[in-house]
Short mmCIF file of C-alpha atoms in Angstrom, two decimals:
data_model
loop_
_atom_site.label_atom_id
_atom_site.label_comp_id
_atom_site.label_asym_id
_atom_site.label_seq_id
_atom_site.Cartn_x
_atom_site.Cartn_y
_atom_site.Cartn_z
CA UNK A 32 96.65 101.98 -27.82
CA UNK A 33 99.06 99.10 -28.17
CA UNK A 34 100.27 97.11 -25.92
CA UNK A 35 103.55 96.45 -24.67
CA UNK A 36 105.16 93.51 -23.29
CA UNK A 37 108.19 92.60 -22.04
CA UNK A 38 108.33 88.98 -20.33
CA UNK A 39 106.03 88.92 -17.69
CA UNK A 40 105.66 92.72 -17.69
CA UNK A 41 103.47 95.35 -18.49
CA UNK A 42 104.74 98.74 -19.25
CA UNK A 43 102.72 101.93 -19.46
CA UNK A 44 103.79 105.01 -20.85
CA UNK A 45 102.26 107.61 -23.35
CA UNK A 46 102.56 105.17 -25.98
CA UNK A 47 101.09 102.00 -24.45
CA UNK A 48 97.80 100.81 -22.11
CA UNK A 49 97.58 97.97 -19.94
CA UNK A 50 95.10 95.66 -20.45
CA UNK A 51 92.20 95.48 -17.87
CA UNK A 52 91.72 92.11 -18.21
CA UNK A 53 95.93 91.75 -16.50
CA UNK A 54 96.69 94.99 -15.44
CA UNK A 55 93.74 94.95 -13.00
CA UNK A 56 91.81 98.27 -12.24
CA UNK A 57 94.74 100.49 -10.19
CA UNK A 58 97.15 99.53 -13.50
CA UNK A 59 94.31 100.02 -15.99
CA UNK A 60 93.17 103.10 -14.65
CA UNK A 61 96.75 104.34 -14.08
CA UNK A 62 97.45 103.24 -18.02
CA UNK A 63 94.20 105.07 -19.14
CA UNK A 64 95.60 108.25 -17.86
CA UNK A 65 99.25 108.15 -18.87
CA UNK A 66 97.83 107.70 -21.91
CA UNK A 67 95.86 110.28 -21.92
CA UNK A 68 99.15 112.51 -21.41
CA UNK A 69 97.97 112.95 -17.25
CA UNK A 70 100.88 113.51 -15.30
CA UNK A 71 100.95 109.70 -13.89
CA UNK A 72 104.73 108.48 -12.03
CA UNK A 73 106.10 105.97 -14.50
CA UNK A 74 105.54 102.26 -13.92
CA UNK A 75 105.19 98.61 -15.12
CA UNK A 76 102.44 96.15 -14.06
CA UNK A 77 103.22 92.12 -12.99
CA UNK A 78 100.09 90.85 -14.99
CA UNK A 79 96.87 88.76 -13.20
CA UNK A 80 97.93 85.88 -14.91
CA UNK A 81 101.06 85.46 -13.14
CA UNK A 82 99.69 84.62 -9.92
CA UNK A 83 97.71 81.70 -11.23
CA UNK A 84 100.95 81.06 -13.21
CA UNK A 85 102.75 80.56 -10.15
CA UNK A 86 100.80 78.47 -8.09
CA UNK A 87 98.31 75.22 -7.93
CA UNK A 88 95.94 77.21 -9.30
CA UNK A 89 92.99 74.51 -8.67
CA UNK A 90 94.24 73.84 -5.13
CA UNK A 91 94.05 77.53 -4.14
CA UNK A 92 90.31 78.20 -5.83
CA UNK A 93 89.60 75.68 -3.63
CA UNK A 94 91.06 77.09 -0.54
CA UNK A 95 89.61 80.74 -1.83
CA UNK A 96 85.87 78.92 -2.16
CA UNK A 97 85.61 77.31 1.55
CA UNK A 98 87.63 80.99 2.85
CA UNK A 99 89.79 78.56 4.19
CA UNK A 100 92.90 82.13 4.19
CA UNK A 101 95.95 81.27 6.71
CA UNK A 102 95.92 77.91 3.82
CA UNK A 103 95.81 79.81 0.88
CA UNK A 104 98.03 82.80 2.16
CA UNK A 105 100.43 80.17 2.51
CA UNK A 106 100.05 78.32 -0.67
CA UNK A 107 100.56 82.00 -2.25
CA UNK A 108 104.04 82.81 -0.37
CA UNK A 109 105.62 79.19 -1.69
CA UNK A 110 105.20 81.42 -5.05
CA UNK A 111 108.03 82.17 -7.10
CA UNK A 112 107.09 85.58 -9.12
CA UNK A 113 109.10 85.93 -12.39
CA UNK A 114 112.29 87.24 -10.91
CA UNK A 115 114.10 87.67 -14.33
CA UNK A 116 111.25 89.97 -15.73
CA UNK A 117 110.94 92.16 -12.28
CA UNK A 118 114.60 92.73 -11.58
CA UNK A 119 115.31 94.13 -15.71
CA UNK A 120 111.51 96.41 -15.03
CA UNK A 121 112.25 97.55 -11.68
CA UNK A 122 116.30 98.29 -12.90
CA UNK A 123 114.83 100.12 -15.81
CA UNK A 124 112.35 101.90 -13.77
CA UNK A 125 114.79 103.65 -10.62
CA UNK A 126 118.11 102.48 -11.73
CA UNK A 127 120.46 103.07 -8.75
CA UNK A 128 118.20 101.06 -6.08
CA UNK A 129 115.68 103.75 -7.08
CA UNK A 130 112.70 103.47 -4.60
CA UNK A 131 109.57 102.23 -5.86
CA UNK A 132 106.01 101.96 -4.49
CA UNK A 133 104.59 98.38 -5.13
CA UNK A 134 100.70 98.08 -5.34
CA UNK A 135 98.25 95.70 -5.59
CA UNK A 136 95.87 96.07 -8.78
CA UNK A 137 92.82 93.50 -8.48
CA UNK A 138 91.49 92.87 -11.32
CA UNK A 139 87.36 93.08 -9.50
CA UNK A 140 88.72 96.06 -7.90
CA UNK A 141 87.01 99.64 -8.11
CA UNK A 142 84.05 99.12 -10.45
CA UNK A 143 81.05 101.12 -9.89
CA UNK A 144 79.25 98.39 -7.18
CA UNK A 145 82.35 97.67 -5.11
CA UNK A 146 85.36 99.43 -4.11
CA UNK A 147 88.31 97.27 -2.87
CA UNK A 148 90.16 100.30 -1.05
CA UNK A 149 91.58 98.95 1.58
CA UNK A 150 91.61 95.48 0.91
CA UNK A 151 95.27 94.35 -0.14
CA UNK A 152 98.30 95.90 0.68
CA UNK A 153 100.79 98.79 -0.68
CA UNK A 154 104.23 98.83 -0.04
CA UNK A 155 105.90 101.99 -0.08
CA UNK A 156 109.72 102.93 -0.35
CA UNK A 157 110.49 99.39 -1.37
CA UNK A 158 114.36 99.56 -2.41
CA UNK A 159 116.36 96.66 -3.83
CA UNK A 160 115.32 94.58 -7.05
CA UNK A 161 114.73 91.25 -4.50
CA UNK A 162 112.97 93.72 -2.22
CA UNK A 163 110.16 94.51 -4.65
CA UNK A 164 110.45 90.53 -5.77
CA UNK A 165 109.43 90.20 -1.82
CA UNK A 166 106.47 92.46 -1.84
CA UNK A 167 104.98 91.28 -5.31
CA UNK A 168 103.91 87.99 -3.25
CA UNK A 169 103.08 89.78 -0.35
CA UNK A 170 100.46 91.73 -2.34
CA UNK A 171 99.68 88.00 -4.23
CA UNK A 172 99.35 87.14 -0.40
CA UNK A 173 96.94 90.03 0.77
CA UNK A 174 94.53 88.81 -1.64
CA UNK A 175 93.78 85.80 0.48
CA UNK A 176 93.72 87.52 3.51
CA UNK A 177 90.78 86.88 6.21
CA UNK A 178 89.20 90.39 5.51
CA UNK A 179 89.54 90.00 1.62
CA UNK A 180 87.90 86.68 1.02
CA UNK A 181 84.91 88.21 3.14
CA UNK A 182 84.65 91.18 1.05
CA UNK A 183 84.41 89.39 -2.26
CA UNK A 184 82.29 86.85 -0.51
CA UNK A 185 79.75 89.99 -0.50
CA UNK A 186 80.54 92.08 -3.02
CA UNK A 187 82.36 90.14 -5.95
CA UNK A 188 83.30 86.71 -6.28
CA UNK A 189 85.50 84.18 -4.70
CA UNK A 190 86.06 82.45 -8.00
CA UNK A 191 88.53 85.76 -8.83
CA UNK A 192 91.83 85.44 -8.39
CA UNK A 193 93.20 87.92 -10.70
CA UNK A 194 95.87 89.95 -8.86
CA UNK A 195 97.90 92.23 -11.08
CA UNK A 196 100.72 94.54 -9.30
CA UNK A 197 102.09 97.78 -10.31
CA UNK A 198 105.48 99.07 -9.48
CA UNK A 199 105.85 102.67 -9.81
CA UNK A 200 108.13 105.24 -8.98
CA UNK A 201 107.87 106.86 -5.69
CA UNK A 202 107.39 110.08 -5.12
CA UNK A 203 109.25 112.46 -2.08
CA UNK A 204 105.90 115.05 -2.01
CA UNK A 205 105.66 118.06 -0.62
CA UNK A 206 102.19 117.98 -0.45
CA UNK A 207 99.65 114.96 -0.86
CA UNK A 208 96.53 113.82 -0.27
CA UNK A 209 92.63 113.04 -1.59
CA UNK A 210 90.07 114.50 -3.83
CA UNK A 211 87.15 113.67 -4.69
CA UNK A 212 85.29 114.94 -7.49
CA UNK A 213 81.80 115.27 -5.74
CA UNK A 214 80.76 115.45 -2.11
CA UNK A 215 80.16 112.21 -0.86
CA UNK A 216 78.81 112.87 2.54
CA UNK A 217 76.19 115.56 1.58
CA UNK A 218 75.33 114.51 -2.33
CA UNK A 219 76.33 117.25 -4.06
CA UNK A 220 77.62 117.27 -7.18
CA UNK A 221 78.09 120.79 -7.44
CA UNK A 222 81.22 120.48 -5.18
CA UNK A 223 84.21 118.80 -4.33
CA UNK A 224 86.41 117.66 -1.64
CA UNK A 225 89.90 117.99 -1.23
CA UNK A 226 92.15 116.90 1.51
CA UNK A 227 95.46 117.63 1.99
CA UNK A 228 98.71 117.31 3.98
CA UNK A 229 102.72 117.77 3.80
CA UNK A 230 104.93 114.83 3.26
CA UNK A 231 102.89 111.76 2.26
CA UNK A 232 98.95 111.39 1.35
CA UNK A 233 99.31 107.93 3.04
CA UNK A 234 98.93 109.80 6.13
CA UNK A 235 95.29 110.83 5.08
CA UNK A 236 94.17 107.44 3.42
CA UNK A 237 94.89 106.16 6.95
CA UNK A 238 94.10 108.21 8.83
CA UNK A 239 97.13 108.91 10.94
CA UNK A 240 97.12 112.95 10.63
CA UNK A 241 94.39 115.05 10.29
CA UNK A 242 94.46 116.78 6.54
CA UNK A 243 93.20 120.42 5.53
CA UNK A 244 89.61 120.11 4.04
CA UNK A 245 88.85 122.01 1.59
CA UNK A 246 85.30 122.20 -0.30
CA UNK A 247 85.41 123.45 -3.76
CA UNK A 248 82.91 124.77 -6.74
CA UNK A 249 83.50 123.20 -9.97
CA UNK A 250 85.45 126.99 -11.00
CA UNK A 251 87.87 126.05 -8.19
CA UNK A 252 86.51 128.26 -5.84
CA UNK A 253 87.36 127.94 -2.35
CA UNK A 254 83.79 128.20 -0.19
CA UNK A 255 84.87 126.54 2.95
CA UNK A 256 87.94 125.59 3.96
CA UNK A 257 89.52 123.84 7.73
CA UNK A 258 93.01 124.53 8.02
CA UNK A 259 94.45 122.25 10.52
CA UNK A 260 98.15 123.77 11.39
CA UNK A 261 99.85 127.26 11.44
CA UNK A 262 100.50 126.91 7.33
CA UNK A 263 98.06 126.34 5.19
CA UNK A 264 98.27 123.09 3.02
CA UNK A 265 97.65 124.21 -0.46
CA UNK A 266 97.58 127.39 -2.23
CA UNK A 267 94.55 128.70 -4.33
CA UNK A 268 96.07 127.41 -7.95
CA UNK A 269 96.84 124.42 -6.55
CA UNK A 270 93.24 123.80 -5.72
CA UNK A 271 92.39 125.04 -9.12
CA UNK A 272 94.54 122.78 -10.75
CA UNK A 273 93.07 119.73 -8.92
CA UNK A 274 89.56 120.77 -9.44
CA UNK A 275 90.85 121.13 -13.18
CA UNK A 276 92.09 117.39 -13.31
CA UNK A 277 89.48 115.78 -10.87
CA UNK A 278 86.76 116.73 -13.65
CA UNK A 279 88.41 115.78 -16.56
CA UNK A 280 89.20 112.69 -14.66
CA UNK A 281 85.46 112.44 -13.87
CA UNK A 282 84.53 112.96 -17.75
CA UNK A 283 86.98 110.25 -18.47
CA UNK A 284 86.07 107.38 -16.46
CA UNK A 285 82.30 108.80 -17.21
CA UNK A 286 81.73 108.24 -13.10
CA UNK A 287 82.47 110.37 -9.52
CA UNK A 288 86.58 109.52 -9.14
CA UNK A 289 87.71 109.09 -5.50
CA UNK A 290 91.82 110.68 -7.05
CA UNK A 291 95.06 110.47 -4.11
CA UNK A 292 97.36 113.14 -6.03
CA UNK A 293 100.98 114.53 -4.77
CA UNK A 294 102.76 117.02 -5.49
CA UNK A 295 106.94 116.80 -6.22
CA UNK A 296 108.71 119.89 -6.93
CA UNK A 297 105.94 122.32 -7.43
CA UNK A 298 104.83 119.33 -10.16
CA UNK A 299 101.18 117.91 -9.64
CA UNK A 300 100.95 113.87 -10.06
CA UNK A 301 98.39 111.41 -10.08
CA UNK A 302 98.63 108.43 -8.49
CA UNK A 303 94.90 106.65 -8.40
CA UNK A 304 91.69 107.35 -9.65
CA UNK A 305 88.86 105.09 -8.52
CA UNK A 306 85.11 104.98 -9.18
CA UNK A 307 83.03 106.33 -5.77
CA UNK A 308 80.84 103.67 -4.45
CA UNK A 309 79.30 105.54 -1.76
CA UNK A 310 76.79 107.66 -4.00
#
């Protein structure tokens, strides 16, 4: 795959990958599978680099090392992110004041010891090319937060600051939500789990609606099921066609995924595929 750059920017599309060294692991993992043809909303990645670019980059290690976070969270907001480079992307990208969703991508983030879920922030239906400017340093900013700087005392290292973002299209779903490509709470790899609701899969990751849950045979087959409303969530091909993507995700990362999907016009989309921990 080659890479393509454009200032500050990285672009993926069927054509190029993001480094996972800058893109961090959402962008890499994101790049991996547009390149692999997966139905992936378009996007462009502000690389790891910039953020140490963009500040003292010796005065905040320091601040990162003795978790000293209202100081560094502040150093990080002085930032000035490449404005040039992110108003040409994001115009490119939803011209018209498209929205966007605007994500942080550590570059620690997701391996098979550690999962950073949860950890820094994600902006969605960010409009306005100074509006996504905005968020870039807020998700530079939710690196350093309290909670962050005690997880990667733990389970990485506070030496990292690499903090990629990726801007991508957002999505109006009709239906959205989780999957994951073995059963985490029982072990078994001979099933998997798939939660769903209308409107945004936000709602499930946190936890502000309860989802259908539906467990699933590696055919696709429906053996239980817990429909929450009147209408069921998702139709029997539907949960085919995840079961069909969540494995071929699985074989391509080599490891359980943990997948949030959507679906946009009867269209199924990925939008993140991370490694499951919890095994």
């Amino acid at each position: 795959m080659r890479q393509q750059v454009q200032g500050a920017i990285l672009w993926f599309d069927e054509e190029a990958c993001c480094d996972v060294r800058q893109a961090g692991g959402k962008g890499a993992s994101l790049a991996t599978m547009t390149a692999q043809g997966l139905p992936v909303p378009p996007g462009f990645v502000i690389p790891a680099c910039v953020l140490e670019q963009s500040v003292d980059r010796e005065r905040l290690l320091a601040l990162a090392l003795d978790q000293r976070h209202a100081e560094a969270q502040e150093l990080v907001r002085q930032a000035e992110p490449p404005r040039e480079a992110i108003v040409a992307a994001y115009e490119r990208l939803a011209p018209g004041n498209g929205l966007v969703a605007v994500r942080s991508s550590a570059c620690a983030e997701d391996s098979e010891a550690a999962s950073y879920a949860g950890q820094q922030e994600t902006y969605l239906n960010v409009r306005g090319a100074e509006e996504v400017c905005r968020r870039v340093v807020d998700c530079w900013a939710s690196f350093f937060s309290e909670r962050a700087l005690f997880y990667r005392a733990r389970k990485g290292s506070l030496r990292d600051l690499g903090m990629a973002v990726v801007v991508q299209k957002m999505l109006a779903p009709e239906k959205s939500g989780v999957l994951f490509t073995v059963d985490p709470v029982n072990r078994r790899r001979d099933r998997l789990i798939i939660e769903a609701v209308f409107g945004l899969g936000e709602q499930v990751v946190s936890g502000e609606v309860t989802p259908d849950h539906y467990v699933v045979d590696r055919a696709g087959a429906i053996k239980r099921e817990q429909i929450v409303g009147t209408q069921r969530v998702l139709e029997p091909e539907e949960v085919r066609r995840l079961t069909e993507l969540g494995l071929h995700l699985m074989e391509l990362f080599g490891v359980p995924q943990d997948i949030e999907w959507a679906i946009e016009n009867g269209q199924l989309y990925l939008l993140q595929s991370r490694p499951i921990t919890t095994l």
